[in-house]
Short mmCIF file of C-alpha atoms and ligand atoms in Angstrom, two decimals:
data_model
loop_
_atom_site.label_atom_id
_atom_site.label_comp_id
_atom_site.label_asym_id
_atom_site.label_seq_id
_atom_site.Cartn_x
_atom_site.Cartn_y
_atom_site.Cartn_z
CA MET A 64 36.10 163.93 3.22
CA ALA A 65 34.40 161.04 1.45
CA PRO A 66 31.77 162.15 -1.05
CA THR A 67 29.14 159.97 0.60
CA ARG A 68 26.84 161.96 2.82
CA SER A 69 23.70 160.99 4.54
CA ILE A 70 21.12 163.51 3.61
CA LEU A 71 18.00 164.38 5.51
CA SER A 72 15.53 165.13 2.82
CA VAL A 73 13.41 167.94 4.08
CA VAL A 74 10.41 167.76 1.81
CA ALA A 75 9.43 165.78 -1.24
CA LEU A 76 10.33 168.86 -3.22
CA THR A 77 13.94 168.04 -2.45
CA LEU A 78 13.92 165.18 -4.90
CA LEU A 79 12.70 167.44 -7.63
CA VAL A 80 15.24 170.18 -7.22
CA HIS A 81 18.19 168.44 -5.63
CA GLY A 82 20.07 168.03 -8.90
CA SER A 83 19.82 171.65 -9.93
CA ALA A 84 20.32 173.02 -6.42
CA ASP A 85 23.64 171.21 -6.35
CA ALA A 86 24.90 172.95 -9.46
CA VAL A 87 27.90 174.89 -8.28
CA ASN A 88 28.45 178.30 -9.79
CA GLN A 89 30.84 180.77 -8.21
CA ASN A 90 30.17 183.24 -11.00
CA CYS A 91 26.87 184.12 -9.41
CA LEU A 92 28.80 185.91 -6.64
CA LYS A 93 29.35 189.66 -6.93
CA ASP A 94 30.51 192.56 -4.84
CA GLN A 95 27.70 195.05 -4.04
CA PHE A 96 25.27 192.33 -5.09
CA TYR A 97 22.30 194.01 -3.41
CA ASP A 98 22.98 197.56 -4.61
CA GLN A 99 19.99 197.44 -6.95
CA LEU A 100 17.90 194.72 -5.30
CA CYS A 101 18.01 196.08 -1.74
CA PRO A 102 20.43 198.99 -1.38
CA ASP A 103 20.24 199.12 2.42
CA ALA A 104 20.73 195.40 2.97
CA GLU A 105 24.36 195.46 4.11
CA ARG A 106 23.83 198.44 6.38
CA VAL A 107 20.71 197.00 7.99
CA ILE A 108 22.40 193.64 8.56
CA GLN A 109 25.43 195.33 10.07
CA ASN A 110 23.32 197.45 12.42
CA ALA A 111 21.47 194.36 13.62
CA VAL A 112 24.68 192.38 14.11
CA PHE A 113 26.36 195.24 15.95
CA ALA A 114 23.30 195.66 18.22
CA GLU A 115 23.37 191.95 19.09
CA LEU A 116 27.12 191.94 19.68
CA ASP A 117 26.86 195.02 21.88
CA LYS A 118 24.72 192.84 24.13
CA ASN A 119 27.15 189.92 24.02
CA LEU A 120 30.46 190.22 22.18
CA SER A 121 31.25 186.57 22.85
CA ASN A 122 29.00 185.66 19.92
CA ALA A 123 31.27 187.44 17.41
CA ALA A 124 33.76 184.58 17.13
CA ALA A 125 30.89 182.12 17.03
CA ILE A 126 29.45 183.80 13.90
CA ILE A 127 32.77 183.69 12.04
CA ARG A 128 32.96 179.99 12.85
CA LEU A 129 29.40 179.43 11.64
CA GLN A 130 30.35 180.64 8.19
CA PHE A 131 33.30 178.22 8.16
CA HIS A 132 31.02 175.32 9.09
CA ASP A 133 28.43 176.44 6.57
CA CYS A 134 30.87 176.62 3.68
CA PHE A 135 32.80 173.42 4.46
CA VAL A 136 29.68 171.25 4.65
CA GLY A 137 27.80 171.18 1.36
CA GLY A 138 29.01 174.63 0.30
CA CYS A 139 27.96 178.10 1.53
CA GLU A 140 24.20 177.46 1.46
CA ALA A 141 23.15 178.01 5.08
CA SER A 142 22.60 174.33 5.86
CA VAL A 143 24.29 174.93 9.22
CA LEU A 144 21.37 177.15 10.22
CA LEU A 145 18.67 174.51 9.76
CA ASP A 146 16.99 173.20 12.90
CA GLY A 147 16.32 169.49 13.30
CA ASP A 148 17.04 166.39 15.33
CA ASP A 149 20.19 165.41 13.51
CA THR A 150 21.42 168.48 11.66
CA GLU A 151 24.85 170.11 11.66
CA LYS A 152 23.99 172.49 14.48
CA SER A 153 22.76 169.69 16.74
CA SER A 154 26.26 168.30 17.39
CA VAL A 155 26.80 168.81 21.12
CA SER A 156 30.58 168.54 20.99
CA ALA A 157 30.88 171.06 18.16
CA HIS A 158 29.44 173.81 20.40
CA LEU A 159 28.08 175.90 17.52
CA ARG A 160 26.31 179.03 18.73
CA GLY A 161 25.34 182.55 17.74
CA PHE A 162 22.25 181.54 15.75
CA GLU A 163 20.14 184.26 17.41
CA VAL A 164 22.44 186.90 15.94
CA VAL A 165 21.87 185.54 12.42
CA ASP A 166 18.12 185.42 13.09
CA ALA A 167 18.13 189.06 14.20
CA ALA A 168 20.02 190.15 11.07
CA LYS A 169 17.69 188.15 8.82
CA THR A 170 14.59 189.56 10.51
CA ALA A 171 15.92 193.10 10.06
CA VAL A 172 16.63 192.65 6.36
CA GLU A 173 13.34 190.81 5.71
CA ALA A 174 11.56 193.84 7.17
CA ILE A 175 12.92 196.10 4.44
CA CYS A 176 13.22 193.63 1.51
CA PRO A 177 11.18 190.48 2.01
CA GLY A 178 12.44 187.38 0.22
CA VAL A 179 15.49 189.05 -1.32
CA VAL A 180 18.59 188.30 0.79
CA SER A 181 19.51 184.65 1.30
CA CYS A 182 20.46 183.27 4.70
CA ALA A 183 23.85 182.20 3.32
CA ASP A 184 24.49 185.84 2.34
CA VAL A 185 23.24 187.15 5.70
CA LEU A 186 25.75 184.83 7.39
CA ALA A 187 28.58 185.99 5.10
CA TYR A 188 27.89 189.67 5.88
CA ALA A 189 27.44 188.92 9.58
CA ALA A 190 30.83 187.15 9.73
CA ARG A 191 32.53 190.23 8.28
CA ASP A 192 30.65 192.50 10.67
CA SER A 193 31.67 190.27 13.58
CA ALA A 194 35.31 190.56 12.56
CA ILE A 195 34.95 194.35 12.63
CA LYS A 196 33.48 194.17 16.14
CA LEU A 197 36.52 192.15 17.22
CA ASN A 198 38.68 195.12 16.28
CA GLY A 199 39.56 193.38 13.03
CA THR A 200 39.59 194.83 9.53
CA GLY A 201 36.54 194.30 7.35
CA TRP A 202 36.51 193.10 3.77
CA ALA A 203 34.18 193.42 0.79
CA VAL A 204 31.71 190.55 0.95
CA GLN A 205 30.31 189.06 -2.21
CA GLY A 206 26.58 188.31 -2.39
CA GLY A 207 24.42 186.07 -4.52
CA ARG A 208 24.40 182.73 -2.67
CA ARG A 209 21.20 180.69 -2.70
CA ASP A 210 20.06 178.70 0.32
CA GLY A 211 20.20 174.93 0.18
CA LEU A 212 17.24 172.65 0.65
CA VAL A 213 18.85 169.90 2.68
CA ALA A 214 20.37 169.73 6.12
CA PHE A 215 23.36 167.46 6.61
CA SER A 216 23.63 165.09 9.53
CA VAL A 217 26.12 165.45 12.38
CA ALA A 218 28.07 162.48 11.00
CA ALA A 219 28.18 163.96 7.50
CA ALA A 220 29.41 167.30 8.88
CA GLU A 221 32.18 165.56 10.79
CA GLU A 222 33.58 164.22 7.52
CA ASP A 223 34.15 167.75 6.25
CA ILE A 224 35.01 169.72 9.39
CA PRO A 225 38.63 169.21 10.48
CA SER A 226 39.16 167.83 13.95
CA PRO A 227 41.56 169.54 16.39
CA ASP A 228 43.94 166.59 16.53
CA LEU A 229 44.78 166.65 12.79
CA ASP A 230 48.39 167.07 11.70
CA VAL A 231 49.50 169.50 9.00
CA THR A 232 49.35 166.92 6.20
CA GLN A 233 45.73 166.22 7.11
CA LEU A 234 44.86 169.91 7.52
CA ILE A 235 46.33 170.79 4.12
CA ALA A 236 44.41 167.91 2.52
CA ASN A 237 41.16 168.88 4.27
CA PHE A 238 41.36 172.45 2.91
CA ALA A 239 42.61 171.34 -0.53
CA VAL A 240 39.39 169.36 -1.01
CA LYS A 241 37.59 172.72 -0.73
CA GLY A 242 39.96 174.44 -3.13
CA LEU A 243 41.90 176.32 -0.43
CA SER A 244 45.69 176.45 -0.23
CA ALA A 245 47.95 175.59 2.71
CA ARG A 246 48.58 179.30 3.19
CA GLN A 247 44.84 180.06 3.25
CA MET A 248 44.42 177.25 5.78
CA VAL A 249 46.99 178.88 8.07
CA VAL A 250 45.56 182.37 7.56
CA LEU A 251 42.00 181.20 8.33
CA SER A 252 43.21 179.40 11.44
CA GLY A 253 43.91 182.93 12.66
CA SER A 254 40.19 182.99 13.50
CA HIS A 255 41.32 181.18 16.62
CA SER A 256 42.62 184.56 17.70
CA SER A 257 39.23 185.05 19.33
CA GLY A 258 36.61 182.83 20.86
CA VAL A 259 36.64 179.75 23.02
CA GLY A 260 37.17 176.02 22.87
CA HIS A 261 36.28 173.36 25.37
CA CYS A 262 38.62 171.38 27.58
CA ASP A 263 37.50 168.02 26.23
CA LYS A 264 39.51 168.77 23.09
CA VAL A 265 42.66 169.61 25.07
CA VAL A 266 42.88 167.11 27.92
CA ALA A 267 44.59 164.43 25.83
CA ARG A 268 47.43 166.90 25.18
CA LEU A 269 47.72 167.62 28.89
CA TYR A 270 47.41 164.21 30.53
CA ASN A 271 47.61 161.46 27.94
CA PHE A 272 49.92 162.53 25.13
CA SER A 273 51.99 159.34 25.09
CA ALA A 274 53.09 156.63 27.48
CA ALA A 275 56.50 158.27 27.95
CA ARG A 276 55.29 161.89 27.99
CA PRO A 277 51.89 162.58 29.50
CA THR A 278 52.02 166.26 28.43
CA ASP A 279 52.52 167.31 24.79
CA PRO A 280 56.12 168.59 24.62
CA SER A 281 55.15 171.14 21.96
CA LEU A 282 53.27 173.09 24.69
CA ASP A 283 55.08 175.85 26.55
CA PRO A 284 55.47 174.38 30.09
CA GLU A 285 53.93 177.38 31.87
CA TYR A 286 51.01 177.48 29.47
CA ALA A 287 50.56 173.73 29.99
CA GLU A 288 50.32 174.30 33.75
CA GLU A 289 47.81 177.10 33.24
CA LEU A 290 45.71 174.82 31.01
CA LYS A 291 45.87 172.01 33.57
CA ARG A 292 44.46 174.34 36.21
CA ARG A 293 41.69 175.36 33.84
CA CYS A 294 41.05 171.86 32.49
CA PRO A 295 41.14 169.24 35.24
CA ASN A 296 41.68 165.61 34.30
CA ALA A 297 38.07 164.75 35.09
CA PRO A 298 34.73 164.36 33.27
CA VAL A 299 33.81 167.95 34.19
CA ALA A 300 36.42 169.07 31.64
CA LYS A 301 33.98 168.45 28.80
CA SER A 302 32.04 171.59 29.54
CA VAL A 303 34.75 174.00 30.70
CA GLU A 304 35.52 176.81 28.27
CA VAL A 305 39.01 178.02 27.57
CA ALA A 306 40.10 181.03 25.51
CA MET A 307 41.80 180.05 22.28
CA ASP A 308 44.09 183.07 22.30
CA SER A 309 44.85 183.71 25.92
CA ALA A 310 46.60 187.03 25.12
CA THR A 311 43.65 188.85 23.51
CA PRO A 312 40.57 186.59 23.46
CA GLN A 313 38.21 189.26 22.13
CA THR A 314 40.24 190.67 19.26
CA LEU A 315 40.83 189.24 15.82
CA ASP A 316 44.52 189.99 15.48
CA SER A 317 47.91 188.40 14.83
CA ASP A 318 48.43 187.52 18.51
CA TYR A 319 47.28 184.02 17.62
CA PHE A 320 50.38 183.61 15.43
CA LEU A 321 52.67 185.15 18.06
CA GLY A 322 51.12 182.66 20.48
CA LEU A 323 51.94 179.71 18.21
CA THR A 324 55.56 180.80 18.04
CA ALA A 325 55.53 181.03 21.85
CA ARG A 326 54.09 177.48 21.87
CA LYS A 327 50.75 178.57 23.23
CA GLY A 328 48.46 177.03 20.62
CA LEU A 329 45.39 175.56 22.32
CA PHE A 330 44.73 172.61 20.02
CA ALA A 331 47.22 170.17 18.54
CA SER A 332 46.06 171.41 15.11
CA ASP A 333 47.01 174.98 16.08
CA GLN A 334 50.45 174.19 17.45
CA ALA A 335 51.22 171.90 14.52
CA LEU A 336 51.18 174.95 12.22
CA PHE A 337 54.30 176.24 13.99
CA GLU A 338 55.96 172.85 14.40
CA ASP A 339 55.69 171.70 10.79
CA ARG A 340 58.40 173.03 8.47
CA ARG A 341 55.86 173.50 5.65
CA THR A 342 53.92 176.10 7.63
CA THR A 343 56.40 177.60 10.15
CA ASP A 344 57.36 180.42 7.79
CA ILE A 345 53.73 181.21 7.05
CA VAL A 346 53.07 181.53 10.77
CA ALA A 347 56.06 183.87 11.13
CA SER A 348 54.94 186.05 8.22
CA LEU A 349 51.53 186.49 9.87
CA HIS A 350 53.03 188.01 13.02
CA ASP A 351 52.62 191.18 10.98
CA GLY A 352 49.14 192.38 11.92
CA ARG A 353 48.49 194.33 8.72
CA ARG A 354 49.50 191.42 6.57
CA PHE A 355 47.25 189.10 8.57
CA ALA A 356 44.32 191.48 8.29
CA SER A 357 44.53 191.79 4.52
CA GLU A 358 45.14 188.10 3.88
CA PHE A 359 42.36 187.14 6.27
CA GLY A 360 39.78 189.14 4.30
CA GLU A 361 40.96 187.61 1.02
CA ALA A 362 40.82 184.11 2.48
CA MET A 363 37.33 184.69 3.88
CA ARG A 364 36.20 185.74 0.40
CA ALA A 365 37.64 182.52 -1.03
CA MET A 366 36.04 180.45 1.73
CA GLY A 367 32.75 182.26 1.13
CA ALA A 368 32.73 181.08 -2.48
CA ILE A 369 32.93 177.34 -1.76
CA GLY A 370 30.17 175.32 -3.40
CA VAL A 371 27.94 178.33 -4.01
CA ARG A 372 24.68 177.52 -5.77
CA ALA A 373 23.22 179.42 -8.66
CA ARG A 374 19.82 177.97 -7.79
CA GLY A 375 18.10 177.17 -4.58
CA GLN A 376 15.77 179.27 -2.50
CA ILE A 377 15.87 182.37 -0.38
CA ARG A 378 14.66 181.11 2.93
CA ARG A 379 12.22 183.28 4.83
CA ASN A 380 13.32 181.80 8.14
CA CYS A 381 16.93 180.67 8.28
CA ARG A 382 16.02 177.75 10.53
CA LYS A 383 13.76 176.00 8.04
CA VAL A 384 13.33 175.40 4.34
CA ASN A 385 10.43 177.23 2.67
CA THR A 386 7.79 174.68 1.81
CA TRP A 387 5.62 176.85 -0.37
C1 LIG B 17 42.22 174.55 10.54
C2 LIG B 17 41.37 173.67 11.03
C3 LIG B 17 40.45 173.99 12.17
C4 LIG B 17 40.24 173.20 13.25
C5 LIG B 17 40.88 171.85 13.53
C6 LIG B 17 39.31 173.90 14.11
C7 LIG B 17 38.83 173.41 15.31
C8 LIG B 17 38.08 174.14 16.22
C9 LIG B 17 37.62 173.64 17.48
C10 LIG B 17 37.82 172.22 17.99
C11 LIG B 17 36.99 174.66 18.12
C12 LIG B 17 36.39 174.67 19.52
C13 LIG B 17 35.09 173.95 19.64
C14 LIG B 17 34.70 173.89 21.10
O1 LIG B 17 35.21 173.01 21.80
O2 LIG B 17 33.92 174.73 21.56
C15 LIG B 17 37.05 175.80 17.25
C16 LIG B 17 36.54 177.04 17.55
C17 LIG B 17 36.53 178.09 16.68
N1 LIG B 17 36.93 178.06 15.36
FE1 LIG B 17 37.99 176.60 14.46
N2 LIG B 17 38.98 175.09 13.54
C18 LIG B 17 39.63 175.18 12.35
C19 LIG B 17 39.52 176.21 11.42
C20 LIG B 17 38.72 177.30 11.61
C21 LIG B 17 38.38 178.26 10.58
C22 LIG B 17 38.81 178.14 9.12
C23 LIG B 17 37.62 179.22 11.16
C24 LIG B 17 36.97 180.44 10.56
C25 LIG B 17 37.26 180.94 9.38
C26 LIG B 17 37.50 178.88 12.56
C27 LIG B 17 36.88 179.64 13.51
C28 LIG B 17 36.71 179.28 14.82
C29 LIG B 17 36.22 180.19 15.84
C30 LIG B 17 35.94 181.66 15.67
C31 LIG B 17 36.09 179.44 17.01
C32 LIG B 17 35.54 179.92 18.36
C33 LIG B 17 34.06 179.77 18.38
C34 LIG B 17 33.38 180.24 19.66
O3 LIG B 17 33.93 181.05 20.41
O4 LIG B 17 32.23 179.81 19.86
N3 LIG B 17 38.14 177.70 12.79
N4 LIG B 17 37.70 175.45 16.08
C1 LIG B 18 26.93 185.43 26.02
O1 LIG B 18 26.60 184.29 25.20
C2 LIG B 18 27.17 183.07 25.65
C3 LIG B 18 26.71 181.97 24.70
O2 LIG B 18 26.75 182.34 23.38
C4 LIG B 18 26.75 182.75 27.06
O3 LIG B 18 27.43 181.59 27.51
C5 LIG B 18 27.07 183.91 27.98
O4 LIG B 18 26.57 183.64 29.26
C6 LIG B 18 26.47 185.20 27.43
N1 LIG B 18 26.89 186.33 28.27
C7 LIG B 18 26.01 187.21 28.70
C8 LIG B 18 26.59 188.34 29.50
O5 LIG B 18 24.82 187.14 28.48
C1 LIG B 19 42.46 197.78 17.91
O1 LIG B 19 43.20 198.06 16.74
C2 LIG B 19 43.99 199.25 16.80
C3 LIG B 19 44.69 199.48 15.49
O2 LIG B 19 44.19 198.71 14.46
C4 LIG B 19 44.99 199.16 17.93
O3 LIG B 19 45.72 200.36 18.02
C5 LIG B 19 44.26 198.87 19.24
O4 LIG B 19 45.19 198.65 20.27
C6 LIG B 19 43.38 197.63 19.09
N1 LIG B 19 42.61 197.43 20.31
C7 LIG B 19 42.61 196.29 20.96
C8 LIG B 19 41.73 196.19 22.15
O5 LIG B 19 43.29 195.34 20.62
C1 LIG B 20 45.05 157.58 26.53
O1 LIG B 20 45.53 157.34 25.20
C2 LIG B 20 45.43 155.97 24.80
C3 LIG B 20 46.11 155.83 23.44
O2 LIG B 20 45.67 156.82 22.57
C4 LIG B 20 43.98 155.56 24.79
O3 LIG B 20 43.86 154.20 24.42
C5 LIG B 20 43.39 155.76 26.18
O4 LIG B 20 42.00 155.48 26.18
C6 LIG B 20 43.60 157.18 26.67
N1 LIG B 20 43.20 157.32 28.06
C7 LIG B 20 42.35 158.22 28.48
C8 LIG B 20 42.05 158.26 29.93
O5 LIG B 20 41.83 159.02 27.72
#
């Protein structure tokens, strides 16, 4: 959360434009942004995303998470998509994935309107389209983001991305830095209604919670046993996947919040939302699937407006900065 960030300057050009590229301007975002510039953009992106997800639906959750990581680190400017030795996506323990889906959507839209739709916008549309594929409700996505020119390091990203052992005070503070409320933090955590985590982030809750209680008492005992079977207390646990919402792992729905109330939150940061009196009532109100769906879309729009740049480039290839 500290403002200091180590920056990998990509090209000398960076020095020249860094100041202006950092200028934050949410007013550049608009609904139907491409209606004049490239009327088929949203449809072409959606078709490409759907085609990719028809091959492998497991990437849908991954894409929604990519937009979160994009927006929380340096603003929504597609830095998470940049390849490199020490860039946000290179963190092994973060397990970011789904980049091929974004590439496919970008390639499809470049074919009809070259150099028009930014990678940050492609990711924002793709996240909405992924939510639809997870049987969720869509939302109107604003366009107009410019792509950033710098990739952040793994260490810099870790300062902005919340870790799964944070408590509610820390989670609220982490989102407040980005201009999001406690309620929006809880609503967006509902993304954990689909997708997977890895056992390395859970084993401490199962085997090493405290000297007196090896297993986190906020876990439902049966669920804790199920997790112990899935996540053995051994080095192999690092790479074992576990569904974040064991009830309906491939749907974006309010089962995540029902699960928290049943004490089946996978990470400490999930379960804390039910345990803490500041957020218990929010969790309960989101048991209502229609309410969750509408608030989720609103919160994704707010998240998608973090640190948006009025200037910057429209990358041709989402994995690297244009150098000419
Ligand atoms: C509230 C604080 C949050 C924490 C502490 C957190 C933490 C995590 C962790 C540790 C993982 C699993 C990584 C792994 O081991 O593979 C994960 C996965 C995921 N997160 Fe979060 N997250 C948070 C908020 C969010 C938000 C705001 C979104 C989206 C708007 C999101 C979407 C996802 C999705 C969809 C996955 C599954 C990805 C996949 O299947 O590949 N998370 N999160
Ligand atoms: C789907 O993609 C994930 C990684 O994103 C991979 O682990 C899994 O094996 C893929 N499934 C299929 C059927 O290709
Ligand atoms: C998808 O959503 C509809 C209503 O929104 C619901 O009736 C249906 O059961 C859901 N399907 C799954 C697999 O959750
Ligand atoms: C268990 O937790 C303690 C205190 O947090 C820590 O010092 C220790 O390294 C942990 N043990 C294992 C095996 O992770």
